[in-house]
Amino acid sequence: MVHPINEIVERNLGKGKWFQKLHHNSEYSTTRMGKYAMYMTRAILVVVLAVLASYVPGFGVFVSLVGSTVCALISFVLPASFHLVLFGSSLNFWQRALDICILSCGLLFAAYEGGRPELDNQRSS
């Protein structure tokens, strides 16, 4: 889940001259220090998010809500949608039906997880 955030952080760090010098000793090879720098940025990001989650009230409920809906969309809805869009005309009936079933189940999972009563009870307390 942190991978997209990490990509943004690494891309922004990669724009700095000092980081480029540390990370690459030629166009195609990565130095050992560059690898350690990447590992450290990832570790720092995880620690910052853990501290944030510890001190922000209700953060767990928010993450559960967003995580459950987004995970269902990323896992089920988007792959089935992309498959239908890219290969829809060449798919036979059963392949298309399977994609539609997966897409529908993914939307149902996202709606169910997003509106669970347990989350509502936690929000009110």
N, CA, C and O atoms as a MOPAC input file, in Angstrom:
PM7 MOZYME 1SCF
protein

 N      0.80800 1    -1.19500 1     0.00000 1
 C      0.00000 1     0.00000 1     0.00000 1
 C      0.85900 1     1.27000 1     0.00000 1
 O      0.42700 1     2.32300 1    -0.46800 1
 N      2.03600 1     1.15800 1     0.51300 1
 C      2.91300 1     2.32900 1     0.61800 1
 C      3.72600 1     2.51800 1    -0.66400 1
 O      4.38700 1     3.54200 1    -0.83400 1
 N      3.67900 1     1.54700 1    -1.55300 1
 C      4.51400 1     1.61600 1    -2.75400 1
 C      4.28400 1     2.87700 1    -3.59600 1
 O      5.27100 1     3.48800 1    -4.00600 1
 N      3.05800 1     3.30300 1    -3.87900 1
 C      2.89800 1     4.53900 1    -4.65800 1
 C      3.49400 1     5.76400 1    -3.96000 1
 O      4.08900 1     6.62600 1    -4.60700 1
 N      3.32900 1     5.83400 1    -2.64300 1
 C      3.91300 1     6.95300 1    -1.90400 1
 C      5.42700 1     6.88500 1    -1.99800 1
 O      6.09000 1     7.90400 1    -2.19500 1
 N      5.96900 1     5.69400 1    -1.85800 1
 C      7.41400 1     5.51800 1    -1.94900 1
 C      7.94300 1     5.90600 1    -3.32000 1
 O      9.01000 1     6.51000 1    -3.42100 1
 N      7.21900 1     5.57100 1    -4.36800 1
 C      7.63300 1     5.95800 1    -5.71900 1
 C      7.71400 1     7.47600 1    -5.85400 1
 O      8.65100 1     7.99600 1    -6.45900 1
 N      6.74500 1     8.17900 1    -5.29900 1
 C      6.74200 1     9.64300 1    -5.36400 1
 C      7.92500 1    10.20800 1    -4.59700 1
 O      8.60500 1    11.11300 1    -5.08200 1
 N      8.17700 1     9.68200 1    -3.40300 1
 C      9.30200 1    10.15800 1    -2.58800 1
 C     10.62100 1     9.90100 1    -3.30800 1
 O     11.47200 1    10.78800 1    -3.37300 1
 N     10.79800 1     8.70500 1    -3.84700 1
 C     12.04100 1     8.38500 1    -4.54900 1
 C     12.21700 1     9.22700 1    -5.80600 1
 O     13.33500 1     9.62900 1    -6.12600 1
 N     11.14100 1     9.49600 1    -6.51500 1
 C     11.22900 1    10.32900 1    -7.72100 1
 C     11.65000 1    11.75100 1    -7.35800 1
 O     12.47800 1    12.35300 1    -8.04100 1
 N     11.07400 1    12.28300 1    -6.27700 1
 C     11.44500 1    13.63000 1    -5.86100 1
 C     12.87400 1    13.68700 1    -5.32700 1
 O     13.58700 1    14.66300 1    -5.56200 1
 N     13.29300 1    12.65000 1    -4.61300 1
 C     14.68200 1    12.59300 1    -4.15700 1
 C     15.63100 1    12.44600 1    -5.33100 1
 O     16.72200 1    13.01600 1    -5.32200 1
 N     15.23300 1    11.69800 1    -6.33000 1
 C     16.07800 1    11.46000 1    -7.49200 1
 C     16.38700 1    12.70700 1    -8.29100 1
 O     17.32500 1    12.71200 1    -9.08900 1
 N     15.61800 1    13.76500 1    -8.09300 1
 C     15.86100 1    15.01800 1    -8.80900 1
 C     17.05500 1    15.77500 1    -8.23400 1
 O     17.63500 1    16.61900 1    -8.91600 1
 N     17.43000 1    15.48400 1    -6.98700 1
 C     18.55200 1    16.17400 1    -6.35600 1
 C     19.88800 1    15.66900 1    -6.88300 1
 O     20.07700 1    14.46800 1    -7.07800 1
 N     20.81000 1    16.59600 1    -7.11000 1
 C     22.12600 1    16.23600 1    -7.64000 1
 C     22.89300 1    15.34700 1    -6.67100 1
 O     23.54200 1    14.39200 1    -7.09700 1
 N     22.83100 1    15.64200 1    -5.38600 1
 C     23.56200 1    14.85000 1    -4.39700 1
 C     23.05200 1    13.41500 1    -4.36200 1
 O     23.82800 1    12.47500 1    -4.19100 1
 N     21.72900 1    13.25600 1    -4.52600 1
 C     21.15700 1    11.91400 1    -4.49700 1
 C     21.52200 1    11.14500 1    -5.75800 1
 O     21.78000 1     9.94300 1    -5.69800 1
 N     21.54500 1    11.82200 1    -6.88900 1
 C     21.93800 1    11.17200 1    -8.13500 1
 C     23.39300 1    10.71700 1    -8.06400 1
 O     23.72700 1     9.62700 1    -8.52900 1
 N     24.25500 1    11.54500 1    -7.48600 1
 C     25.65700 1    11.18600 1    -7.35600 1
 C     25.82500 1     9.99600 1    -6.41500 1
 O     26.65000 1     9.11500 1    -6.65900 1
 N     25.04100 1     9.97400 1    -5.34100 1
 C     25.10000 1     8.88300 1    -4.37800 1
 C     24.54100 1     7.59300 1    -4.96800 1
 O     25.05100 1     6.50500 1    -4.70200 1
 N     23.50900 1     7.72400 1    -5.75600 1
 C     22.77700 1     6.55200 1    -6.24400 1
 C     23.40900 1     5.90300 1    -7.46900 1
 O     23.37100 1     4.67700 1    -7.58000 1
 N     23.97600 1     6.65200 1    -8.37700 1
 C     24.49800 1     6.09200 1    -9.62900 1
 C     25.97200 1     6.44100 1    -9.78500 1
 O     26.36900 1     7.59600 1    -9.62800 1
 N     26.77700 1     5.43000 1   -10.09700 1
 C     28.16200 1     5.72000 1   -10.44300 1
 C     28.36100 1     5.68500 1   -11.95700 1
 O     29.39800 1     6.12700 1   -12.45200 1
 N     27.39800 1     5.17500 1   -12.68500 1
 C     27.35100 1     5.27200 1   -14.14300 1
 C     25.87900 1     5.26700 1   -14.54100 1
 O     25.00700 1     5.25600 1   -13.67200 1
 N     25.59900 1     5.27500 1   -15.80000 1
 C     24.21400 1     5.38900 1   -16.24500 1
 C     23.37100 1     4.17900 1   -15.86300 1
 O     22.17500 1     4.32500 1   -15.60800 1
 N     23.96500 1     2.98500 1   -15.81600 1
 C     23.17100 1     1.78300 1   -15.62400 1
 C     23.40000 1     1.05000 1   -14.30700 1
 O     22.62100 1     0.15800 1   -13.97100 1
 N     24.43000 1     1.39000 1   -13.55900 1
 C     24.68500 1     0.64400 1   -12.32600 1
 C     24.33200 1     1.49000 1   -11.10300 1
 O     24.42600 1     2.71700 1   -11.12200 1
 N     23.93100 1     0.81000 1   -10.06600 1
 C     23.56100 1     1.46000 1    -8.81800 1
 C     24.61400 1     1.10800 1    -7.77600 1
 O     24.98600 1    -0.05600 1    -7.63100 1
 N     25.09300 1     2.11200 1    -7.05300 1
 C     26.10500 1     1.87300 1    -6.03500 1
 C     25.47500 1     1.23700 1    -4.80600 1
 O     24.25700 1     1.26700 1    -4.62600 1
 N     26.31500 1     0.66800 1    -3.97300 1
 C     25.84100 1     0.06100 1    -2.72900 1
 C     25.24500 1     1.14200 1    -1.82700 1
 O     24.22000 1     0.91900 1    -1.18200 1
 N     25.88300 1     2.30500 1    -1.78500 1
 C     25.35600 1     3.41200 1    -0.97400 1
 C     24.00400 1     3.87200 1    -1.51500 1
 O     23.12500 1     4.25300 1    -0.74100 1
 N     23.83500 1     3.83900 1    -2.81300 1
 C     22.55500 1     4.21300 1    -3.40700 1
 C     21.44700 1     3.26500 1    -3.00400 1
 O     20.32200 1     3.68600 1    -2.73300 1
 N     21.77200 1     1.97100 1    -2.96500 1
 C     20.78200 1     0.98700 1    -2.52700 1
 C     20.42900 1     1.19400 1    -1.06400 1
 O     19.25900 1     1.13400 1    -0.68600 1
 N     21.45400 1     1.44100 1    -0.23200 1
 C     21.19000 1     1.70400 1     1.18300 1
 C     20.35900 1     2.96800 1     1.37100 1
 O     19.50900 1     3.02900 1     2.25900 1
 N     20.60200 1     3.97200 1     0.54200 1
 C     19.81900 1     5.20900 1     0.62600 1
 C     18.35600 1     4.94600 1     0.29600 1
 O     17.46300 1     5.49800 1     0.93900 1
 N     18.11100 1     4.11100 1    -0.69500 1
 C     16.73200 1     3.76600 1    -1.04000 1
 C     16.06600 1     2.98500 1     0.08700 1
 O     14.90800 1     3.23500 1     0.42400 1
 N     16.80300 1     2.03800 1     0.66700 1
 C     16.25500 1     1.26900 1     1.78700 1
 C     15.95600 1     2.18100 1     2.97300 1
 O     14.95100 1     2.00300 1     3.66100 1
 N     16.82000 1     3.14400 1     3.20600 1
 C     16.61500 1     4.06300 1     4.33200 1
 C     15.39100 1     4.95500 1     4.09400 1
 O     14.62800 1     5.21400 1     5.02500 1
 N     15.19800 1     5.42300 1     2.86100 1
 C     14.00900 1     6.24500 1     2.59800 1
 C     12.73700 1     5.43700 1     2.81300 1
 O     11.74200 1     5.95800 1     3.31900 1
 N     12.77100 1     4.17600 1     2.43100 1
 C     11.59800 1     3.32600 1     2.64000 1
 C     11.35700 1     3.07400 1     4.11700 1
 O     10.21400 1     3.10800 1     4.57400 1
 N     12.41900 1     2.82300 1     4.86600 1
 C     12.27600 1     2.58000 1     6.30600 1
 C     11.77900 1     3.83600 1     7.01700 1
 O     10.91800 1     3.75200 1     7.89400 1
 N     12.30800 1     4.98300 1     6.65000 1
 C     11.87900 1     6.24300 1     7.27500 1
 C     10.41000 1     6.50000 1     6.97000 1
 O      9.66300 1     6.93600 1     7.84600 1
 N      9.99700 1     6.24000 1     5.75900 1
 C      8.59400 1     6.43500 1     5.39000 1
 C      7.67000 1     5.54900 1     6.22000 1
 O      6.62500 1     6.00700 1     6.68200 1
 N      8.04400 1     4.29300 1     6.41200 1
 C      7.22900 1     3.38500 1     7.21600 1
 C      7.17600 1     3.84900 1     8.66900 1
 O      6.11700 1     3.80100 1     9.29500 1
 N      8.30600 1     4.29800 1     9.20900 1
 C      8.33900 1     4.77300 1    10.59500 1
 C      7.47900 1     6.03000 1    10.75300 1
 O      6.74000 1     6.15400 1    11.72900 1
 N      7.57000 1     6.95100 1     9.81100 1
 C      6.75400 1     8.17400 1     9.87100 1
 C      5.26600 1     7.82600 1     9.82400 1
 O      4.47300 1     8.39100 1    10.57600 1
 N      4.89100 1     6.90800 1     8.95400 1
 C      3.48400 1     6.50500 1     8.88000 1
 C      3.03200 1     5.79800 1    10.15700 1
 O      1.89100 1     5.97300 1    10.58300 1
 N      3.90500 1     5.00600 1    10.77100 1
 C      3.55900 1     4.33600 1    12.02600 1
 C      3.36200 1     5.35700 1    13.14900 1
 O      2.42900 1     5.23000 1    13.94200 1
 N      4.22400 1     6.35900 1    13.22200 1
 C      4.07500 1     7.40600 1    14.23700 1
 C      2.79400 1     8.19500 1    13.98400 1
 O      2.05700 1     8.50300 1    14.92100 1
 N      2.53000 1     8.51900 1    12.73300 1
 C      1.30300 1     9.23000 1    12.38000 1
 C      0.07200 1     8.43300 1    12.78900 1
 O     -0.87400 1     8.98900 1    13.34700 1
 N      0.08000 1     7.14100 1    12.51500 1
 C     -1.05500 1     6.28800 1    12.86900 1
 C     -1.22600 1     6.18800 1    14.38000 1
 O     -2.34700 1     6.02700 1    14.86400 1
 N     -0.14500 1     6.28100 1    15.12200 1
 C     -0.21800 1     6.17600 1    16.58300 1
 C     -0.81900 1     7.41600 1    17.22800 1
 O     -1.50000 1     7.31400 1    18.24800 1
 N     -0.57600 1     8.57900 1    16.64800 1
 C     -0.97100 1     9.82200 1    17.30200 1
 C     -2.22800 1    10.48500 1    16.74100 1
 O     -2.77400 1    11.38700 1    17.37700 1
 N     -2.69000 1    10.07400 1    15.59400 1
 C     -3.89700 1    10.67800 1    15.02100 1
 C     -5.10600 1     9.85900 1    15.47500 1
 O     -5.18900 1     8.66800 1    15.17400 1
 N     -6.05200 1    10.48800 1    16.20000 1
 C     -7.22300 1     9.72600 1    16.64800 1
 C     -8.11500 1     9.32800 1    15.47200 1
 O     -8.35700 1    10.12700 1    14.56800 1
 N     -8.58800 1     8.11400 1    15.49400 1
 C     -9.47300 1     7.63000 1    14.43300 1
 C     -8.76700 1     7.29200 1    13.13800 1
 O     -9.42200 1     7.03400 1    12.12900 1
 N     -7.45300 1     7.28800 1    13.14400 1
 C     -6.70500 1     7.00900 1    11.91800 1
 C     -6.93300 1     5.57800 1    11.43700 1
 O     -7.00900 1     5.32700 1    10.23400 1
 N     -7.04000 1     4.64800 1    12.37300 1
 C     -7.26300 1     3.24600 1    12.02200 1
 C     -8.58300 1     3.03400 1    11.30800 1
 O     -8.66200 1     2.25500 1    10.35900 1
 N     -9.61700 1     3.72400 1    11.76000 1
 C    -10.92800 1     3.60800 1    11.11500 1
 C    -10.87100 1     4.16000 1     9.69500 1
 O    -11.41000 1     3.56700 1     8.76100 1
 N    -10.21000 1     5.30300 1     9.54900 1
 C    -10.08100 1     5.90700 1     8.22700 1
 C     -9.30000 1     4.99600 1     7.28900 1
 O     -9.69600 1     4.80100 1     6.14000 1
 N     -8.19700 1     4.43900 1     7.77100 1
 C     -7.38400 1     3.55300 1     6.93800 1
 C     -8.16200 1     2.29200 1     6.58200 1
 O     -8.05800 1     1.79700 1     5.46000 1
 N     -8.93700 1     1.77200 1     7.52300 1
 C     -9.75000 1     0.58300 1     7.23800 1
 C    -10.77400 1     0.86700 1     6.15200 1
 O    -10.96200 1     0.06300 1     5.23900 1
 N    -11.42500 1     1.99900 1     6.25200 1
 C    -12.43500 1     2.37300 1     5.26800 1
 C    -11.81600 1     2.53700 1     3.88500 1
 O    -12.28200 1     1.94300 1     2.91300 1
 N    -10.77100 1     3.34000 1     3.80500 1
 C    -10.12800 1     3.58700 1     2.51600 1
 C     -9.47500 1     2.31900 1     1.99200 1
 O     -9.59800 1     2.00000 1     0.81000 1
 N     -8.77800 1     1.58900 1     2.86800 1
 C     -8.08200 1     0.37700 1     2.44200 1
 C     -9.01200 1    -0.68100 1     1.90300 1
 O     -8.72200 1    -1.30800 1     0.88400 1
 N    -10.13400 1    -0.88900 1     2.57900 1
 C    -11.04400 1    -1.94700 1     2.12600 1
 C    -11.67100 1    -1.61400 1     0.78000 1
 O    -11.79100 1    -2.49100 1    -0.07600 1
 N    -12.06600 1    -0.38000 1     0.58100 1
 C    -12.68300 1    -0.03300 1    -0.69400 1
 C    -11.65500 1     0.02100 1    -1.81400 1
 O    -11.90100 1    -0.49300 1    -2.90500 1
 N    -10.51600 1     0.63300 1    -1.55800 1
 C     -9.50600 1     0.75900 1    -2.60800 1
 C     -8.90100 1    -0.59500 1    -2.95800 1
 O     -8.63100 1    -0.86500 1    -4.12800 1
 N     -8.68500 1    -1.44600 1    -1.96200 1
 C     -8.12600 1    -2.77600 1    -2.24700 1
 C     -9.07200 1    -3.59200 1    -3.11500 1
 O     -8.63000 1    -4.28500 1    -4.03100 1
 N    -10.34600 1    -3.51900 1    -2.84100 1
 C    -11.31000 1    -4.25200 1    -3.66600 1
 C    -11.31100 1    -3.71700 1    -5.09200 1
 O    -11.39700 1    -4.48600 1    -6.05000 1
 N    -11.21500 1    -2.40600 1    -5.23000 1
 C    -11.19300 1    -1.83100 1    -6.57500 1
 C     -9.92400 1    -2.20400 1    -7.31900 1
 O     -9.97100 1    -2.56300 1    -8.49600 1
 N     -8.78800 1    -2.12100 1    -6.63400 1
 C     -7.51600 1    -2.43900 1    -7.28600 1
 C     -7.41400 1    -3.93600 1    -7.60000 1
 O     -6.87900 1    -4.31700 1    -8.64100 1
 N     -7.91700 1    -4.76400 1    -6.71800 1
 C     -7.76300 1    -6.21400 1    -6.89000 1
 C     -8.73900 1    -6.81700 1    -7.89000 1
 O     -8.37400 1    -7.71700 1    -8.64600 1
 N     -9.96500 1    -6.33500 1    -7.90200 1
 C    -11.00100 1    -6.97500 1    -8.71500 1
 C    -11.50800 1    -6.10300 1    -9.86500 1
 O    -11.54800 1    -6.54100 1   -11.01500 1
 N    -11.88700 1    -4.88500 1    -9.54900 1
 C    -12.58500 1    -4.05200 1   -10.52900 1
 C    -11.67100 1    -3.60800 1   -11.66500 1
 O    -12.00600 1    -3.78500 1   -12.83600 1
 N    -10.52000 1    -3.03300 1   -11.32700 1
 C     -9.65500 1    -2.50800 1   -12.38200 1
 C     -9.11100 1    -3.59200 1   -13.32000 1
 O     -9.17400 1    -3.40900 1   -14.53600 1
 N     -8.58000 1    -4.71700 1   -12.81200 1
 C     -8.10300 1    -5.72700 1   -13.77200 1
 C     -9.20200 1    -6.25900 1   -14.69400 1
 O     -8.97600 1    -6.43200 1   -15.89100 1
 N    -10.36900 1    -6.51300 1   -14.15000 1
 C    -11.46100 1    -7.00900 1   -14.99300 1
 C    -11.89600 1    -5.94700 1   -16.00400 1
 O    -12.18700 1    -6.26500 1   -17.15700 1
 N    -11.93900 1    -4.70100 1   -15.57300 1
 C    -12.30900 1    -3.60800 1   -16.49200 1
 C    -11.28400 1    -3.47100 1   -17.60700 1
 O    -11.64400 1    -3.35500 1   -18.77900 1
 N    -10.00300 1    -3.48500 1   -17.24100 1
 C     -8.96100 1    -3.36300 1   -18.26300 1
 C     -9.00400 1    -4.53900 1   -19.24100 1
 O     -8.82000 1    -4.36200 1   -20.44500 1
 N     -9.24600 1    -5.72600 1   -18.71700 1
 C     -9.31500 1    -6.91000 1   -19.58600 1
 C    -10.48400 1    -6.78700 1   -20.55600 1
 O    -10.36200 1    -7.11700 1   -21.73500 1
 N    -11.61400 1    -6.31200 1   -20.04800 1
 C    -12.77500 1    -6.13700 1   -20.93400 1
 C    -12.52300 1    -5.07800 1   -21.99600 1
 O    -12.88900 1    -5.25400 1   -23.15800 1
 N    -11.89900 1    -3.98000 1   -21.59500 1
 C    -11.65400 1    -2.89000 1   -22.55500 1
 C    -10.62500 1    -3.31200 1   -23.60300 1
 O    -10.80800 1    -3.06100 1   -24.79400 1
 N     -9.55500 1    -3.94700 1   -23.16100 1
 C     -8.48200 1    -4.28900 1   -24.09500 1
 C     -8.81600 1    -5.47400 1   -24.99400 1
 O     -8.48600 1    -5.46700 1   -26.18000 1
 N     -9.46600 1    -6.48900 1   -24.43600 1
 C     -9.70000 1    -7.71600 1   -25.19500 1
 C    -11.18000 1    -8.02900 1   -25.39500 1
 O    -11.51900 1    -9.13000 1   -25.82900 1
 N    -12.05500 1    -7.09500 1   -25.09200 1
 C    -13.49200 1    -7.34400 1   -25.12000 1
 C    -14.01300 1    -7.89900 1   -26.42200 1
 O    -14.85600 1    -8.79500 1   -26.41600 1
 N    -13.53200 1    -7.38800 1   -27.54100 1
 C    -14.06000 1    -7.83800 1   -28.83000 1
 C    -13.58800 1    -9.25300 1   -29.17900 1
 O    -14.25700 1    -9.95200 1   -29.94000 1
 N    -12.45900 1    -9.67900 1   -28.63900 1
 C    -11.94400 1   -11.00500 1   -28.97500 1
 C    -12.30600 1   -12.07200 1   -27.93100 1
 O    -11.95500 1   -13.23900 1   -28.10800 1
 N    -12.98600 1   -11.70000 1   -26.87000 1
 C    -13.35400 1   -12.66200 1   -25.82100 1
 C    -14.61400 1   -13.41800 1   -26.20900 1
 O    -15.51300 1   -12.86800 1   -26.84400 1
 N    -14.66600 1   -14.68100 1   -25.82000 1
 C    -15.90200 1   -15.41500 1   -26.04400 1
 C    -16.88900 1   -15.09400 1   -24.90700 1
 O    -16.56200 1   -14.34600 1   -23.98600 1
 N    -18.06200 1   -15.65300 1   -24.98500 1
 C    -19.13500 1   -15.32600 1   -24.03300 1
 C    -18.73100 1   -15.61800 1   -22.59400 1
 O    -18.95200 1   -14.78900 1   -21.71100 1
 N    -18.13700 1   -16.79200 1   -22.34500 1
 C    -17.81400 1   -17.18900 1   -20.97100 1
 C    -16.69000 1   -16.34500 1   -20.38400 1
 O    -16.69800 1   -16.05200 1   -19.18800 1
 N    -15.74000 1   -15.95600 1   -21.19500 1
 C    -14.66800 1   -15.08500 1   -20.70600 1
 C    -15.21700 1   -13.70300 1   -20.34400 1
 O    -14.85900 1   -13.12900 1   -19.31500 1
 N    -16.07800 1   -13.19000 1   -21.19400 1
 C    -16.69600 1   -11.89900 1   -20.92200 1
 C    -17.59700 1   -11.98800 1   -19.68500 1
 O    -17.61800 1   -11.06900 1   -18.86600 1
 N    -18.33600 1   -13.08700 1   -19.54800 1
 C    -19.20200 1   -13.28000 1   -18.38200 1
 C    -18.37800 1   -13.36900 1   -17.09900 1
 O    -18.77400 1   -12.82700 1   -16.06700 1
 N    -17.23400 1   -14.05200 1   -17.16100 1
 C    -16.36300 1   -14.15300 1   -15.98900 1
 C    -15.83000 1   -12.77600 1   -15.58800 1
 O    -15.81000 1   -12.44100 1   -14.40400 1
 N    -15.40300 1   -11.98400 1   -16.56000 1
 C    -14.92900 1   -10.62400 1   -16.25800 1
 C    -16.03300 1    -9.78300 1   -15.63100 1
 O    -15.78500 1    -9.04600 1   -14.67600 1
 N    -17.23300 1    -9.88600 1   -16.15300 1
 C    -18.35100 1    -9.11300 1   -15.60300 1
 C    -18.69300 1    -9.58900 1   -14.19700 1
 O    -19.02900 1    -8.77900 1   -13.33300 1
 N    -18.61000 1   -10.88700 1   -13.96300 1
 C    -18.85900 1   -11.43300 1   -12.61800 1
 C    -17.80100 1   -10.92800 1   -11.62800 1
 O    -18.13900 1   -10.50800 1   -10.52100 1
 N    -16.53200 1   -10.96800 1   -12.02200 1
 C    -15.45500 1   -10.47800 1   -11.15500 1
 C    -15.63000 1    -8.98600 1   -10.89700 1
 O    -15.45900 1    -8.52900 1    -9.76700 1
 N    -15.96500 1    -8.23200 1   -11.92400 1
 C    -16.18400 1    -6.79200 1   -11.78500 1
 C    -17.33500 1    -6.51200 1   -10.82800 1
 O    -17.22400 1    -5.64100 1    -9.96500 1
 N    -18.42900 1    -7.23400 1   -10.97100 1
 C    -19.60000 1    -7.03600 1   -10.10700 1
 C    -19.28900 1    -7.40800 1    -8.66200 1
 O    -19.66200 1    -6.68900 1    -7.73500 1
 N    -18.60300 1    -8.53500 1    -8.47300 1
 C    -18.22600 1    -8.94400 1    -7.11000 1
 C    -17.29200 1    -7.92000 1    -6.47400 1
 O    -17.42800 1    -7.61100 1    -5.29000 1
 N    -16.35800 1    -7.39700 1    -7.23500 1
 C    -15.44700 1    -6.37600 1    -6.71600 1
 C    -16.18100 1    -5.13100 1    -6.27900 1
 O    -15.86900 1    -4.56100 1    -5.23300 1
 N    -17.15200 1    -4.70100 1    -7.06400 1
 C    -17.95200 1    -3.53100 1    -6.68100 1
 C    -18.79000 1    -3.82000 1    -5.44000 1
 O    -18.93400 1    -2.96200 1    -4.57000 1
 N    -19.33900 1    -5.02600 1    -5.36100 1
 C    -20.10000 1    -5.40100 1    -4.16400 1
 C    -19.20300 1    -5.45800 1    -2.93800 1
 O    -19.59100 1    -4.98400 1    -1.87000 1
 N    -18.00100 1    -6.03300 1    -3.07100 1
 C    -17.06200 1    -6.08800 1    -1.95700 1
 C    -16.69800 1    -4.68200 1    -1.48500 1
 O    -16.67200 1    -4.41000 1    -0.28500 1
 N    -16.41800 1    -3.79000 1    -2.43900 1
 C    -16.04500 1    -2.42000 1    -2.08300 1
 C    -17.19300 1    -1.71100 1    -1.37300 1
 O    -16.97200 1    -1.00900 1    -0.38600 1
 N    -18.41500 1    -1.88900 1    -1.86800 1
 C    -19.57600 1    -1.24000 1    -1.23800 1
 C    -19.84700 1    -1.83500 1     0.14100 1
 O    -20.16100 1    -1.10500 1     1.08100 1
 N    -19.72700 1    -3.14800 1     0.26500 1
 C    -19.97500 1    -3.80500 1     1.55000 1
 C    -18.92800 1    -3.39800 1     2.58100 1
 O    -19.27400 1    -3.04600 1     3.70900 1
 N    -17.67000 1    -3.44300 1     2.20900 1
 C    -16.60400 1    -3.09700 1     3.14600 1
 C    -16.64500 1    -1.62100 1     3.50000 1
 O    -16.33600 1    -1.24900 1     4.63200 1
 N    -17.01600 1    -0.78500 1     2.55900 1
 C    -17.08100 1     0.64600 1     2.82100 1
 C    -18.22700 1     1.02600 1     3.73700 1
 O    -18.16300 1     2.06000 1     4.40200 1
 N    -19.26800 1     0.22100 1     3.79000 1
 C    -20.43400 1     0.56300 1     4.59100 1
 C    -20.69100 1    -0.40200 1     5.73300 1
 O    -21.83100 1    -0.53200 1     6.17900 1
 N    -19.65700 1    -1.08400 1     6.21900 1
 C    -19.84800 1    -2.04900 1     7.29900 1
 C    -20.32100 1    -1.36300 1     8.57200 1
 O    -19.84200 1    -0.27800 1     8.90200 1
 N    -21.25300 1    -1.97700 1     9.29200 1
 C    -21.73500 1    -1.40100 1    10.54200 1
 C    -20.65400 1    -1.29600 1    11.61300 1
 O    -20.71700 1    -0.40500 1    12.46000 1
 N    -19.65300 1    -2.19800 1    11.59200 1
 C    -18.59100 1    -2.12000 1    12.59600 1
 C    -17.84400 1    -0.80200 1    12.49100 1
 O    -17.45600 1    -0.21500 1    13.50100 1
 N    -17.64500 1    -0.33900 1    11.25900 1
 C    -16.96700 1     0.93800 1    11.08300 1
 C    -17.83000 1     2.08100 1    11.59700 1
 O    -17.31000 1     3.03000 1    12.18400 1
 N    -19.15400 1     2.00200 1    11.38500 1
 C    -20.03700 1     3.04100 1    11.89100 1
 C    -20.02500 1     3.09500 1    13.40800 1
 O    -20.03900 1     4.18000 1    13.98900 1
 N    -19.99900 1     1.91700 1    14.06900 1
 C    -19.93100 1     1.88900 1    15.51800 1
 C    -18.62900 1     2.46600 1    16.02500 1
 O    -18.62500 1     3.16900 1    17.03500 1
 N    -17.53700 1     2.19300 1    15.36500 1
 C    -16.24300 1     2.74300 1    15.77800 1
 C    -16.19600 1     4.23800 1    15.54700 1
 O    -15.59700 1     4.96400 1    16.34100 1
 N    -16.81500 1     4.71600 1    14.47700 1
 C    -16.81300 1     6.15500 1    14.20000 1
 C    -17.56700 1     6.94200 1    15.26400 1
 O    -17.16400 1     8.04400 1    15.63400 1
 N    -18.65200 1     6.37500 1    15.74800 1
 C    -19.48600 1     7.10800 1    16.71400 1
 C    -18.88000 1     7.13900 1    18.10100 1
 O    -19.23000 1     8.00900 1    18.89900 1
 N    -17.97500 1     6.20900 1    18.41700 1
 C    -17.39700 1     6.19800 1    19.76100 1
 C    -16.14100 1     7.00300 1    19.87600 1
 O    -15.55200 1     7.07800 1    20.95400 1

